[in-house]
mmCIF file of C-alpha atoms in Angstrom:
data_model
loop_
_atom_site.group_PDB
_atom_site.id
_atom_site.type_symbol
_atom_site.label_atom_id
_atom_site.label_comp_id
_atom_site.label_asym_id
_atom_site.label_seq_id
_atom_site.Cartn_x
_atom_site.Cartn_y
_atom_site.Cartn_z
ATOM 1 C CA MET B 1 4.655 -7.553 -3.714
ATOM 2 C CA LYS B 2 3.117 -7.817 -7.377
ATOM 3 C CA THR B 3 3.168 -5.290 -9.509
ATOM 4 C CA ALA B 4 2.208 -3.803 -12.956
ATOM 5 C CA LEU B 5 3.222 -1.522 -15.273
ATOM 6 C CA MET B 6 0.484 1.093 -16.096
ATOM 7 C CA ILE B 7 1.110 2.635 -19.708
ATOM 8 C CA MET B 8 -0.899 5.730 -19.742
ATOM 9 C CA ASP B 9 -2.938 7.784 -22.726
ATOM 10 C CA MET B 10 0.143 7.641 -25.353
ATOM 11 C CA GLN B 11 -1.202 7.786 -28.215
ATOM 12 C CA LYS B 12 -0.909 8.965 -31.853
ATOM 13 C CA ASP B 13 -3.555 12.167 -31.171
ATOM 14 C CA PHE B 14 -1.687 13.007 -28.473
ATOM 15 C CA ILE B 15 1.644 12.606 -29.223
ATOM 16 C CA HIS B 16 2.328 13.357 -32.776
ATOM 17 C CA PRO B 17 2.642 17.011 -33.261
ATOM 18 C CA LYS B 18 -0.129 16.195 -36.199
ATOM 19 C CA GLY B 19 -2.755 15.084 -33.530
ATOM 20 C CA SER B 20 -5.426 16.404 -33.478
ATOM 21 C CA LEU B 21 -4.971 17.587 -29.979
ATOM 22 C CA GLN B 22 -0.456 17.285 -28.233
ATOM 23 C CA VAL B 23 -0.041 16.847 -25.336
ATOM 24 C CA LYS B 24 2.553 19.392 -24.657
ATOM 25 C CA GLY B 25 5.392 17.308 -23.071
ATOM 26 C CA GLY B 26 4.520 13.445 -24.545
ATOM 27 C CA LYS B 27 6.291 13.319 -27.095
ATOM 28 C CA LYS B 28 10.242 13.795 -24.701
ATOM 29 C CA ILE B 29 9.330 11.651 -22.499
ATOM 30 C CA VAL B 30 8.918 8.692 -25.677
ATOM 31 C CA LEU B 31 11.695 7.189 -24.492
ATOM 32 C CA ARG B 32 12.313 6.120 -21.230
ATOM 33 C CA VAL B 33 8.075 5.071 -21.936
ATOM 34 C CA LYS B 34 9.609 2.414 -23.833
ATOM 35 C CA ARG B 35 13.194 1.628 -21.678
ATOM 36 C CA ALA B 36 10.621 0.972 -18.769
ATOM 37 C CA LEU B 37 7.705 -0.888 -20.777
ATOM 38 C CA GLU B 38 10.861 -3.405 -22.353
ATOM 39 C CA ALA B 39 12.417 -4.111 -18.525
ATOM 40 C CA SER B 40 9.001 -4.828 -17.263
ATOM 41 C CA ARG B 41 8.838 -6.932 -20.071
ATOM 42 C CA LYS B 42 11.868 -8.706 -19.360
ATOM 43 C CA ALA B 43 10.824 -8.709 -15.704
ATOM 44 C CA GLY B 44 7.312 -10.307 -16.211
ATOM 45 C CA LEU B 45 5.722 -7.554 -15.193
ATOM 46 C CA PRO B 46 2.019 -7.754 -16.612
ATOM 47 C CA VAL B 47 1.293 -4.732 -18.704
ATOM 48 C CA PHE B 48 -1.003 -2.596 -19.135
ATOM 49 C CA HIS B 49 -1.984 -0.088 -21.852
ATOM 50 C CA ILE B 50 -4.849 2.578 -20.954
ATOM 51 C CA LYS B 51 -5.668 4.723 -23.659
ATOM 52 C CA ARG B 52 -9.259 7.396 -23.726
ATOM 53 C CA ILE B 53 -11.825 6.025 -26.157
ATOM 54 C CA HIS B 54 -14.330 8.178 -27.184
ATOM 55 C CA ARG B 55 -17.782 7.612 -29.880
ATOM 56 C CA ALA B 56 -17.589 9.824 -32.908
ATOM 57 C CA ASP B 57 -20.475 11.386 -31.483
ATOM 58 C CA GLY B 58 -18.695 12.455 -28.572
ATOM 59 C CA MET B 59 -22.314 11.673 -26.431
ATOM 60 C CA ASP B 60 -19.472 9.779 -23.723
ATOM 61 C CA VAL B 61 -17.182 13.590 -22.945
ATOM 62 C CA GLU B 62 -16.724 15.020 -20.913
ATOM 63 C CA LYS B 63 -19.466 17.981 -20.202
ATOM 64 C CA PHE B 64 -16.844 19.820 -19.909
ATOM 65 C CA ARG B 65 -14.441 19.566 -23.093
ATOM 66 C CA TYR B 66 -17.710 18.486 -25.840
ATOM 67 C CA GLU B 67 -17.278 21.951 -27.382
ATOM 68 C CA MET B 68 -14.000 21.179 -28.309
ATOM 69 C CA PHE B 69 -14.271 17.829 -29.435
ATOM 70 C CA LYS B 70 -16.693 19.133 -31.748
ATOM 71 C CA LYS B 71 -14.937 21.232 -33.410
ATOM 72 C CA MET B 72 -11.661 19.322 -32.716
ATOM 73 C CA PRO B 73 -12.190 15.601 -32.108
ATOM 74 C CA TYR B 74 -10.149 13.293 -30.797
ATOM 75 C CA ALA B 75 -9.329 9.054 -29.888
ATOM 76 C CA VAL B 76 -12.492 8.241 -31.095
ATOM 77 C CA GLU B 77 -13.139 4.454 -31.838
ATOM 78 C CA LYS B 78 -11.214 3.015 -34.859
ATOM 79 C CA THR B 79 -9.289 6.183 -36.076
ATOM 80 C CA GLU B 80 -5.601 6.422 -36.680
ATOM 81 C CA GLY B 81 -5.582 8.763 -34.229
ATOM 82 C CA SER B 82 -6.488 6.375 -31.496
ATOM 83 C CA GLU B 83 -4.070 3.687 -31.233
ATOM 84 C CA ILE B 84 -1.288 3.357 -29.087
ATOM 85 C CA ILE B 85 2.013 5.415 -30.914
ATOM 86 C CA GLU B 86 4.242 2.458 -33.000
ATOM 87 C CA GLU B 87 7.497 2.834 -29.993
ATOM 88 C CA LEU B 88 5.369 1.775 -27.592
ATOM 89 C CA ARG B 89 2.594 -1.340 -29.476
ATOM 90 C CA PRO B 90 1.221 -3.640 -27.221
ATOM 91 C CA LYS B 91 2.176 -6.824 -27.214
ATOM 92 C CA GLU B 92 0.123 -10.315 -27.954
ATOM 93 C CA GLY B 93 -1.055 -10.603 -24.316
ATOM 94 C CA GLU B 94 -0.662 -7.236 -22.350
ATOM 95 C CA ILE B 95 -3.901 -5.637 -21.372
ATOM 96 C CA VAL B 96 -5.309 -2.701 -23.346
ATOM 97 C CA LEU B 97 -8.067 -0.590 -21.782
ATOM 98 C CA PRO B 98 -9.668 2.143 -22.163
ATOM 99 C CA LYS B 99 -11.979 5.173 -20.815
ATOM 100 C CA THR B 100 -13.479 8.467 -21.276
ATOM 101 C CA ARG B 101 -12.065 9.896 -18.383
ATOM 102 C CA PHE B 102 -9.099 10.834 -16.590
ATOM 103 C CA SER B 103 -8.819 8.384 -14.199
ATOM 104 C CA ALA B 104 -8.051 4.490 -15.556
ATOM 105 C CA PHE B 105 -10.421 3.453 -13.087
ATOM 106 C CA PHE B 106 -13.744 5.174 -13.658
ATOM 107 C CA HIS B 107 -16.534 3.165 -14.980
ATOM 108 C CA THR B 108 -14.028 0.157 -16.334
ATOM 109 C CA ASN B 109 -13.368 -2.751 -14.611
ATOM 110 C CA LEU B 110 -9.768 -2.396 -13.800
ATOM 111 C CA ASP B 111 -9.726 -2.598 -10.466
ATOM 112 C CA ALA B 112 -11.865 -6.023 -11.155
ATOM 113 C CA ILE B 113 -8.401 -6.891 -13.333
ATOM 114 C CA LEU B 114 -5.721 -5.745 -10.685
ATOM 115 C CA ARG B 115 -7.005 -8.039 -8.088
ATOM 116 C CA ARG B 116 -8.048 -11.151 -10.319
ATOM 117 C CA MET B 117 -4.502 -10.981 -11.320
ATOM 118 C CA GLY B 118 -3.792 -10.832 -7.625
ATOM 119 C CA LEU B 119 -1.857 -7.254 -8.234
ATOM 120 C CA ALA B 120 -0.833 -5.028 -5.370
ATOM 121 C CA ARG B 121 1.706 -2.332 -6.622
ATOM 122 C CA ILE B 122 0.514 -0.156 -10.246
ATOM 123 C CA VAL B 123 3.583 2.263 -11.817
ATOM 124 C CA LEU B 124 2.236 4.890 -13.745
ATOM 125 C CA VAL B 125 3.951 6.521 -16.919
ATOM 126 C CA GLY B 126 2.668 8.382 -19.338
ATOM 127 C CA ILE B 127 0.283 10.840 -19.705
ATOM 128 C CA GLN B 128 -0.002 13.640 -18.304
ATOM 129 C CA SER B 129 0.547 13.952 -14.655
ATOM 130 C CA PRO B 130 -2.007 16.881 -13.413
ATOM 131 C CA ASN B 131 -5.189 14.607 -14.977
ATOM 132 C CA CYS B 132 -5.032 11.154 -15.963
ATOM 133 C CA ILE B 133 -2.139 10.967 -14.683
ATOM 134 C CA ARG B 134 -2.798 12.219 -11.257
ATOM 135 C CA ALA B 135 -7.068 10.796 -10.875
ATOM 136 C CA THR B 136 -5.588 6.638 -11.642
ATOM 137 C CA ALA B 137 -3.166 7.447 -9.420
ATOM 138 C CA VAL B 138 -5.432 8.977 -6.583
ATOM 139 C CA ASP B 139 -8.176 6.468 -7.408
ATOM 140 C CA ALA B 140 -5.808 3.648 -6.731
ATOM 141 C CA LEU B 141 -4.170 4.535 -4.061
ATOM 142 C CA ALA B 142 -7.926 5.363 -2.255
ATOM 143 C CA LEU B 143 -7.866 1.675 -3.114
ATOM 144 C CA ASP B 144 -5.510 0.174 -0.935
ATOM 145 C CA TYR B 145 -2.765 -0.795 -4.336
ATOM 146 C CA ASP B 146 0.841 1.023 -3.954
ATOM 147 C CA VAL B 147 0.834 3.159 -5.672
ATOM 148 C CA VAL B 148 4.350 4.350 -7.445
ATOM 149 C CA LEU B 149 5.203 7.344 -10.244
ATOM 150 C CA LEU B 150 8.087 7.342 -12.560
ATOM 151 C CA THR B 151 8.954 10.978 -12.799
ATOM 152 C CA ASP B 152 10.623 10.980 -15.665
ATOM 153 C CA ALA B 153 8.692 8.693 -18.254
ATOM 154 C CA ILE B 154 5.498 11.162 -17.057
ATOM 155 C CA GLY B 155 4.486 13.689 -19.548
ATOM 156 C CA SER B 156 3.659 17.467 -18.052
ATOM 157 C CA LYS B 157 3.038 20.588 -20.158
ATOM 158 C CA THR B 158 5.077 22.169 -18.387
ATOM 159 C CA LYS B 159 7.922 22.091 -15.541
ATOM 160 C CA LYS B 160 6.324 23.787 -12.780
ATOM 161 C CA VAL B 161 3.412 21.372 -13.422
ATOM 162 C CA HIS B 162 5.230 18.532 -13.163
ATOM 163 C CA ASP B 163 7.367 19.577 -10.086
ATOM 164 C CA SER B 164 4.251 20.696 -8.317
ATOM 165 C CA ASN B 165 2.046 17.613 -8.772
ATOM 166 C CA MET B 166 5.133 15.373 -7.404
ATOM 167 C CA ARG B 167 4.999 17.067 -4.889
ATOM 168 C CA ASP B 168 1.573 16.561 -3.537
ATOM 169 C CA MET B 169 1.834 13.011 -4.956
ATOM 170 C CA ARG B 170 4.304 12.424 -2.396
ATOM 171 C CA VAL B 171 2.355 14.145 0.156
ATOM 172 C CA MET B 172 0.010 11.616 -0.309
ATOM 173 C CA GLY B 173 2.361 8.198 0.503
ATOM 174 C CA MET B 174 2.750 7.500 -2.975
ATOM 175 C CA GLN B 175 6.040 5.936 -3.974
ATOM 176 C CA VAL B 176 8.393 8.793 -6.610
ATOM 177 C CA MET B 177 11.476 7.969 -8.629
ATOM 178 C CA THR B 178 12.856 7.342 -12.436
ATOM 179 C CA VAL B 179 12.697 4.816 -14.599
ATOM 180 C CA ASP B 180 17.033 4.220 -14.155
ATOM 181 C CA ASP B 181 16.034 3.817 -10.694
ATOM 182 C CA PHE B 182 12.690 1.689 -11.216
ATOM 183 C CA ILE B 183 15.697 -1.589 -13.004
ATOM 184 C CA LYS B 184 17.155 -1.132 -10.248
ATOM 185 C CA THR B 185 14.933 -2.132 -8.491
ATOM 186 C CA LEU B 186 13.597 -5.285 -11.062
ATOM 187 C CA LYS B 187 17.290 -6.633 -11.208
ATOM 188 C CA MET Y 1 -29.006 25.149 -12.829
ATOM 189 C CA LYS Y 2 -30.034 23.789 -9.328
ATOM 190 C CA THR Y 3 -26.745 24.457 -7.610
ATOM 191 C CA ALA Y 4 -25.649 23.256 -4.076
ATOM 192 C CA LEU Y 5 -22.890 23.653 -1.202
ATOM 193 C CA MET Y 6 -20.416 21.058 -0.540
ATOM 194 C CA ILE Y 7 -18.410 21.694 3.078
ATOM 195 C CA MET Y 8 -15.488 19.211 2.954
ATOM 196 C CA ASP Y 9 -14.379 17.833 6.373
ATOM 197 C CA MET Y 10 -15.011 20.936 8.449
ATOM 198 C CA GLN Y 11 -13.953 18.673 11.850
ATOM 199 C CA LYS Y 12 -12.791 19.527 14.847
ATOM 200 C CA ASP Y 13 -10.031 16.474 14.627
ATOM 201 C CA PHE Y 14 -8.678 18.612 11.608
ATOM 202 C CA ILE Y 15 -9.539 22.256 12.709
ATOM 203 C CA HIS Y 16 -9.063 23.207 16.200
ATOM 204 C CA PRO Y 17 -4.923 23.463 17.500
ATOM 205 C CA LYS Y 18 -5.733 20.439 19.645
ATOM 206 C CA GLY Y 19 -7.074 18.098 17.259
ATOM 207 C CA SER Y 20 -5.208 15.083 16.594
ATOM 208 C CA LEU Y 21 -4.562 15.604 12.761
ATOM 209 C CA GLN Y 22 -4.634 19.580 12.302
ATOM 210 C CA VAL Y 23 -4.269 20.706 9.248
ATOM 211 C CA LYS Y 24 -2.667 23.634 8.307
ATOM 212 C CA GLY Y 25 -4.645 26.164 6.492
ATOM 213 C CA GLY Y 26 -8.108 25.062 8.155
ATOM 214 C CA LYS Y 27 -8.779 27.314 10.335
ATOM 215 C CA LYS Y 28 -8.403 30.602 8.820
ATOM 216 C CA ILE Y 29 -10.810 29.973 6.600
ATOM 217 C CA VAL Y 30 -13.176 29.161 8.733
ATOM 218 C CA LEU Y 31 -15.212 32.471 8.174
ATOM 219 C CA ARG Y 32 -15.008 32.500 4.937
ATOM 220 C CA VAL Y 33 -16.764 28.830 4.998
ATOM 221 C CA LYS Y 34 -19.089 30.561 7.493
ATOM 222 C CA ARG Y 35 -19.907 33.180 4.624
ATOM 223 C CA ALA Y 36 -20.417 30.971 2.121
ATOM 224 C CA LEU Y 37 -23.236 29.275 3.694
ATOM 225 C CA GLU Y 38 -25.574 31.403 5.381
ATOM 226 C CA ALA Y 39 -25.580 33.455 2.410
ATOM 227 C CA SER Y 40 -25.885 29.717 0.614
ATOM 228 C CA ARG Y 41 -29.230 29.274 3.357
ATOM 229 C CA LYS Y 42 -30.372 32.912 2.560
ATOM 230 C CA ALA Y 43 -30.485 31.691 -1.364
ATOM 231 C CA GLY Y 44 -32.097 28.364 -0.453
ATOM 232 C CA LEU Y 45 -29.212 25.924 -1.579
ATOM 233 C CA PRO Y 46 -29.155 22.514 -0.478
ATOM 234 C CA VAL Y 47 -25.936 22.293 1.923
ATOM 235 C CA PHE Y 48 -23.981 19.093 1.496
ATOM 236 C CA HIS Y 49 -21.873 18.598 4.614
ATOM 237 C CA ILE Y 50 -18.991 16.163 4.386
ATOM 238 C CA LYS Y 51 -16.930 14.901 6.498
ATOM 239 C CA ARG Y 52 -13.834 12.137 7.422
ATOM 240 C CA ILE Y 53 -15.298 9.296 10.249
ATOM 241 C CA HIS Y 54 -13.149 5.999 10.610
ATOM 242 C CA ARG Y 55 -13.394 2.651 12.969
ATOM 243 C CA ALA Y 56 -11.757 3.038 15.734
ATOM 244 C CA ASP Y 57 -9.441 -0.076 14.920
ATOM 245 C CA GLY Y 58 -8.704 1.349 11.701
ATOM 246 C CA MET Y 59 -9.505 -0.932 9.122
ATOM 247 C CA ASP Y 60 -12.112 1.576 6.626
ATOM 248 C CA VAL Y 61 -8.490 3.914 7.563
ATOM 249 C CA GLU Y 62 -6.718 4.239 4.169
ATOM 250 C CA LYS Y 63 -3.992 1.903 3.894
ATOM 251 C CA PHE Y 64 -1.186 4.187 3.648
ATOM 252 C CA ARG Y 65 -2.242 6.041 6.423
ATOM 253 C CA TYR Y 66 -3.554 3.193 7.996
ATOM 254 C CA GLU Y 67 -0.159 2.660 10.565
ATOM 255 C CA MET Y 68 -0.048 6.627 11.364
ATOM 256 C CA PHE Y 69 -3.836 6.656 12.322
ATOM 257 C CA LYS Y 70 -2.777 3.171 14.940
ATOM 258 C CA LYS Y 71 -0.305 6.366 16.268
ATOM 259 C CA MET Y 72 -2.712 9.309 16.947
ATOM 260 C CA PRO Y 73 -6.449 7.785 15.439
ATOM 261 C CA TYR Y 74 -8.368 10.841 14.323
ATOM 262 C CA ALA Y 75 -12.435 11.242 13.157
ATOM 263 C CA VAL Y 76 -13.391 8.450 14.992
ATOM 264 C CA GLU Y 77 -17.076 8.058 14.592
ATOM 265 C CA LYS Y 78 -18.557 8.840 18.134
ATOM 266 C CA THR Y 79 -15.508 10.615 19.476
ATOM 267 C CA GLU Y 80 -16.440 14.254 19.844
ATOM 268 C CA GLY Y 81 -13.088 15.411 17.053
ATOM 269 C CA SER Y 82 -15.220 13.784 14.241
ATOM 270 C CA GLU Y 83 -17.890 16.272 15.177
ATOM 271 C CA ILE Y 84 -17.765 19.279 12.582
ATOM 272 C CA ILE Y 85 -17.056 22.737 14.543
ATOM 273 C CA GLU Y 86 -19.378 24.178 15.743
ATOM 274 C CA GLU Y 87 -19.178 27.809 13.357
ATOM 275 C CA LEU Y 88 -20.813 25.421 9.989
ATOM 276 C CA ARG Y 89 -22.797 23.224 12.852
ATOM 277 C CA PRO Y 90 -26.044 21.227 10.304
ATOM 278 C CA LYS Y 91 -28.483 22.471 10.406
ATOM 279 C CA GLU Y 92 -31.786 19.965 10.547
ATOM 280 C CA GLY Y 93 -32.842 18.563 7.113
ATOM 281 C CA GLU Y 94 -29.259 19.019 5.754
ATOM 282 C CA ILE Y 95 -27.411 16.315 3.806
ATOM 283 C CA VAL Y 96 -24.681 14.899 6.181
ATOM 284 C CA LEU Y 97 -22.816 12.585 4.098
ATOM 285 C CA PRO Y 98 -19.487 10.656 5.381
ATOM 286 C CA LYS Y 99 -16.975 9.299 3.901
ATOM 287 C CA THR Y 100 -13.434 7.128 4.479
ATOM 288 C CA ARG Y 101 -11.578 8.117 1.527
ATOM 289 C CA PHE Y 102 -10.262 11.854 -0.156
ATOM 290 C CA SER Y 103 -13.195 12.037 -2.296
ATOM 291 C CA ALA Y 104 -17.218 12.544 -0.822
ATOM 292 C CA PHE Y 105 -17.928 10.766 -4.275
ATOM 293 C CA PHE Y 106 -16.184 7.493 -3.566
ATOM 294 C CA HIS Y 107 -17.978 4.414 -1.850
ATOM 295 C CA THR Y 108 -20.612 6.892 -1.175
ATOM 296 C CA ASN Y 109 -24.112 6.839 -2.055
ATOM 297 C CA LEU Y 110 -23.765 11.007 -2.725
ATOM 298 C CA ASP Y 111 -23.842 10.672 -6.799
ATOM 299 C CA ALA Y 112 -26.991 8.933 -6.811
ATOM 300 C CA ILE Y 113 -28.624 12.122 -3.926
ATOM 301 C CA LEU Y 114 -27.167 14.843 -5.959
ATOM 302 C CA ARG Y 115 -29.445 12.973 -8.845
ATOM 303 C CA ARG Y 116 -32.138 12.518 -7.043
ATOM 304 C CA MET Y 117 -31.636 16.102 -6.562
ATOM 305 C CA GLY Y 118 -31.134 17.767 -9.124
ATOM 306 C CA LEU Y 119 -28.637 19.156 -8.946
ATOM 307 C CA ALA Y 120 -25.954 19.956 -11.622
ATOM 308 C CA ARG Y 121 -22.682 22.580 -9.547
ATOM 309 C CA ILE Y 122 -21.429 21.636 -7.276
ATOM 310 C CA VAL Y 123 -19.607 24.647 -5.380
ATOM 311 C CA LEU Y 124 -16.554 23.560 -3.311
ATOM 312 C CA VAL Y 125 -15.558 25.044 -0.065
ATOM 313 C CA GLY Y 126 -13.370 22.697 2.852
ATOM 314 C CA ILE Y 127 -9.938 21.505 3.447
ATOM 315 C CA GLN Y 128 -7.811 20.407 1.819
ATOM 316 C CA SER Y 129 -6.936 21.889 -2.161
ATOM 317 C CA PRO Y 130 -4.395 19.409 -3.012
ATOM 318 C CA ASN Y 131 -6.887 15.919 -1.337
ATOM 319 C CA CYS Y 132 -10.361 15.759 -0.974
ATOM 320 C CA ILE Y 133 -11.186 19.039 -2.306
ATOM 321 C CA ARG Y 134 -9.307 17.770 -5.595
ATOM 322 C CA ALA Y 135 -10.113 14.549 -5.349
ATOM 323 C CA THR Y 136 -14.148 15.676 -4.967
ATOM 324 C CA ALA Y 137 -14.152 18.318 -7.785
ATOM 325 C CA VAL Y 138 -12.565 15.758 -10.311
ATOM 326 C CA ASP Y 139 -14.913 13.307 -9.539
ATOM 327 C CA ALA Y 140 -17.591 15.250 -9.955
ATOM 328 C CA LEU Y 141 -16.107 16.526 -13.446
ATOM 329 C CA ALA Y 142 -16.111 12.789 -14.397
ATOM 330 C CA LEU Y 143 -19.442 12.589 -13.489
ATOM 331 C CA ASP Y 144 -20.738 15.783 -15.056
ATOM 332 C CA TYR Y 145 -21.547 17.745 -12.256
ATOM 333 C CA ASP Y 146 -20.537 21.578 -13.280
ATOM 334 C CA VAL Y 147 -17.477 22.673 -9.948
ATOM 335 C CA VAL Y 148 -17.080 25.717 -8.452
ATOM 336 C CA LEU Y 149 -14.755 26.705 -5.655
ATOM 337 C CA LEU Y 150 -14.247 28.597 -3.527
ATOM 338 C CA THR Y 151 -10.744 29.403 -3.652
ATOM 339 C CA ASP Y 152 -10.840 31.766 -0.547
ATOM 340 C CA ALA Y 153 -12.812 29.481 1.418
ATOM 341 C CA ILE Y 154 -10.359 26.578 0.765
ATOM 342 C CA GLY Y 155 -7.648 25.633 3.049
ATOM 343 C CA SER Y 156 -4.443 24.200 1.886
ATOM 344 C CA LYS Y 157 -1.304 24.353 3.551
ATOM 345 C CA THR Y 158 0.627 26.445 1.980
ATOM 346 C CA LYS Y 159 -0.032 29.396 -0.656
ATOM 347 C CA LYS Y 160 2.556 27.572 -2.669
ATOM 348 C CA VAL Y 161 0.291 24.183 -2.673
ATOM 349 C CA HIS Y 162 -3.326 26.317 -3.508
ATOM 350 C CA ASP Y 163 -1.878 28.115 -5.681
ATOM 351 C CA SER Y 164 -0.227 25.022 -8.230
ATOM 352 C CA ASN Y 165 -4.099 23.436 -7.037
ATOM 353 C CA MET Y 166 -6.367 25.989 -8.348
ATOM 354 C CA ARG Y 167 -3.982 26.358 -11.733
ATOM 355 C CA ASP Y 168 -4.767 22.877 -12.245
ATOM 356 C CA MET Y 169 -8.361 21.700 -11.417
ATOM 357 C CA ARG Y 170 -9.219 25.951 -13.391
ATOM 358 C CA VAL Y 171 -7.657 24.327 -16.472
ATOM 359 C CA MET Y 172 -9.095 21.177 -16.358
ATOM 360 C CA GLY Y 173 -12.820 23.180 -17.031
ATOM 361 C CA MET Y 174 -13.579 24.118 -13.040
ATOM 362 C CA GLN Y 175 -14.086 27.621 -12.285
ATOM 363 C CA VAL Y 176 -12.521 29.838 -9.891
ATOM 364 C CA MET Y 177 -14.672 32.144 -7.675
ATOM 365 C CA THR Y 178 -14.076 33.777 -3.966
ATOM 366 C CA VAL Y 179 -16.898 33.717 -1.870
ATOM 367 C CA ASP Y 180 -16.976 37.430 -2.352
ATOM 368 C CA ASP Y 181 -18.046 36.566 -6.140
ATOM 369 C CA PHE Y 182 -20.031 33.127 -5.499
ATOM 370 C CA ILE Y 183 -22.917 35.195 -2.732
ATOM 371 C CA LYS Y 184 -23.648 38.226 -5.277
ATOM 372 C CA THR Y 185 -24.706 35.644 -7.582
ATOM 373 C CA LEU Y 186 -26.861 34.971 -5.086
ATOM 374 C CA LYS Y 187 -28.769 37.746 -5.620
#
């Protein structure tokens, strides 16, 4: 089955300690996401870099976050904070896809691109488990993709949040594995 | 703000002990869903009845559930099991909307109907918290609706699953309240 690696929201504003909206649990997965990325590149898997990108005026920010955004903007187009962190910088030819909501499928052409490329299985890493990872995974499942979650390369605010989300998604029919186990499947 | 009550998947196959896919935690919320329904009707709120409906051949069932469905079909169109339970039977003029995935927004015209009716706030009850309730709530949030969850009228397999999902959704910016508290807001 043709598989893609999909890296979610690993942007400076969310990962760096001085980022405007640092996500707890983001920093510590960087090296494992990098291992998954390098192994995927070596194995020839297509790589998707999903990033949140907002207008400076915030008109495309979720309504419930708009007041917060006005006080402390994050992931604003053309700012350094919106860039993907250096460790995971996209290579020429890899797909970089902007989004404005939790799900990478929401108001994007991600489904069309995946179909065109004949991809049937998505391996998800990045931040964070209850929001962007889960919303994207649930949409992928609804669209009949197979979904794999690399549990130790997915960031969560706390272990409790992480575990309950992995449990729910496993019950839905997604596959949960470690980066090491994923890399073994590539050999 | 114009508000709708939305009742999710309270169908015989999922609620009745002899239903083909009984959801644990479904039966015990029936009376509280009924109270929310009756109070909403009395207050003149539009009511949406969302139901899962599948073709008998299962071609519109999620891929990951297809094998299970073939062995034990559920929510098949025109069968008694697909009907909404007697206690919550829709009234003339209320909207009954079929769907094939977790989210009531997925490949349906729910968003178009809500907009046409000028509705901006959705009050969710029914089954079950990690799947259909959460997927619908997350899509509603992405579409900038305000979302209210009536926690004691939402079914979950276990208390643990229930609590972790309510926690995550509260953090996302949804409002979580009891049926009693909701009814007080209607007066």
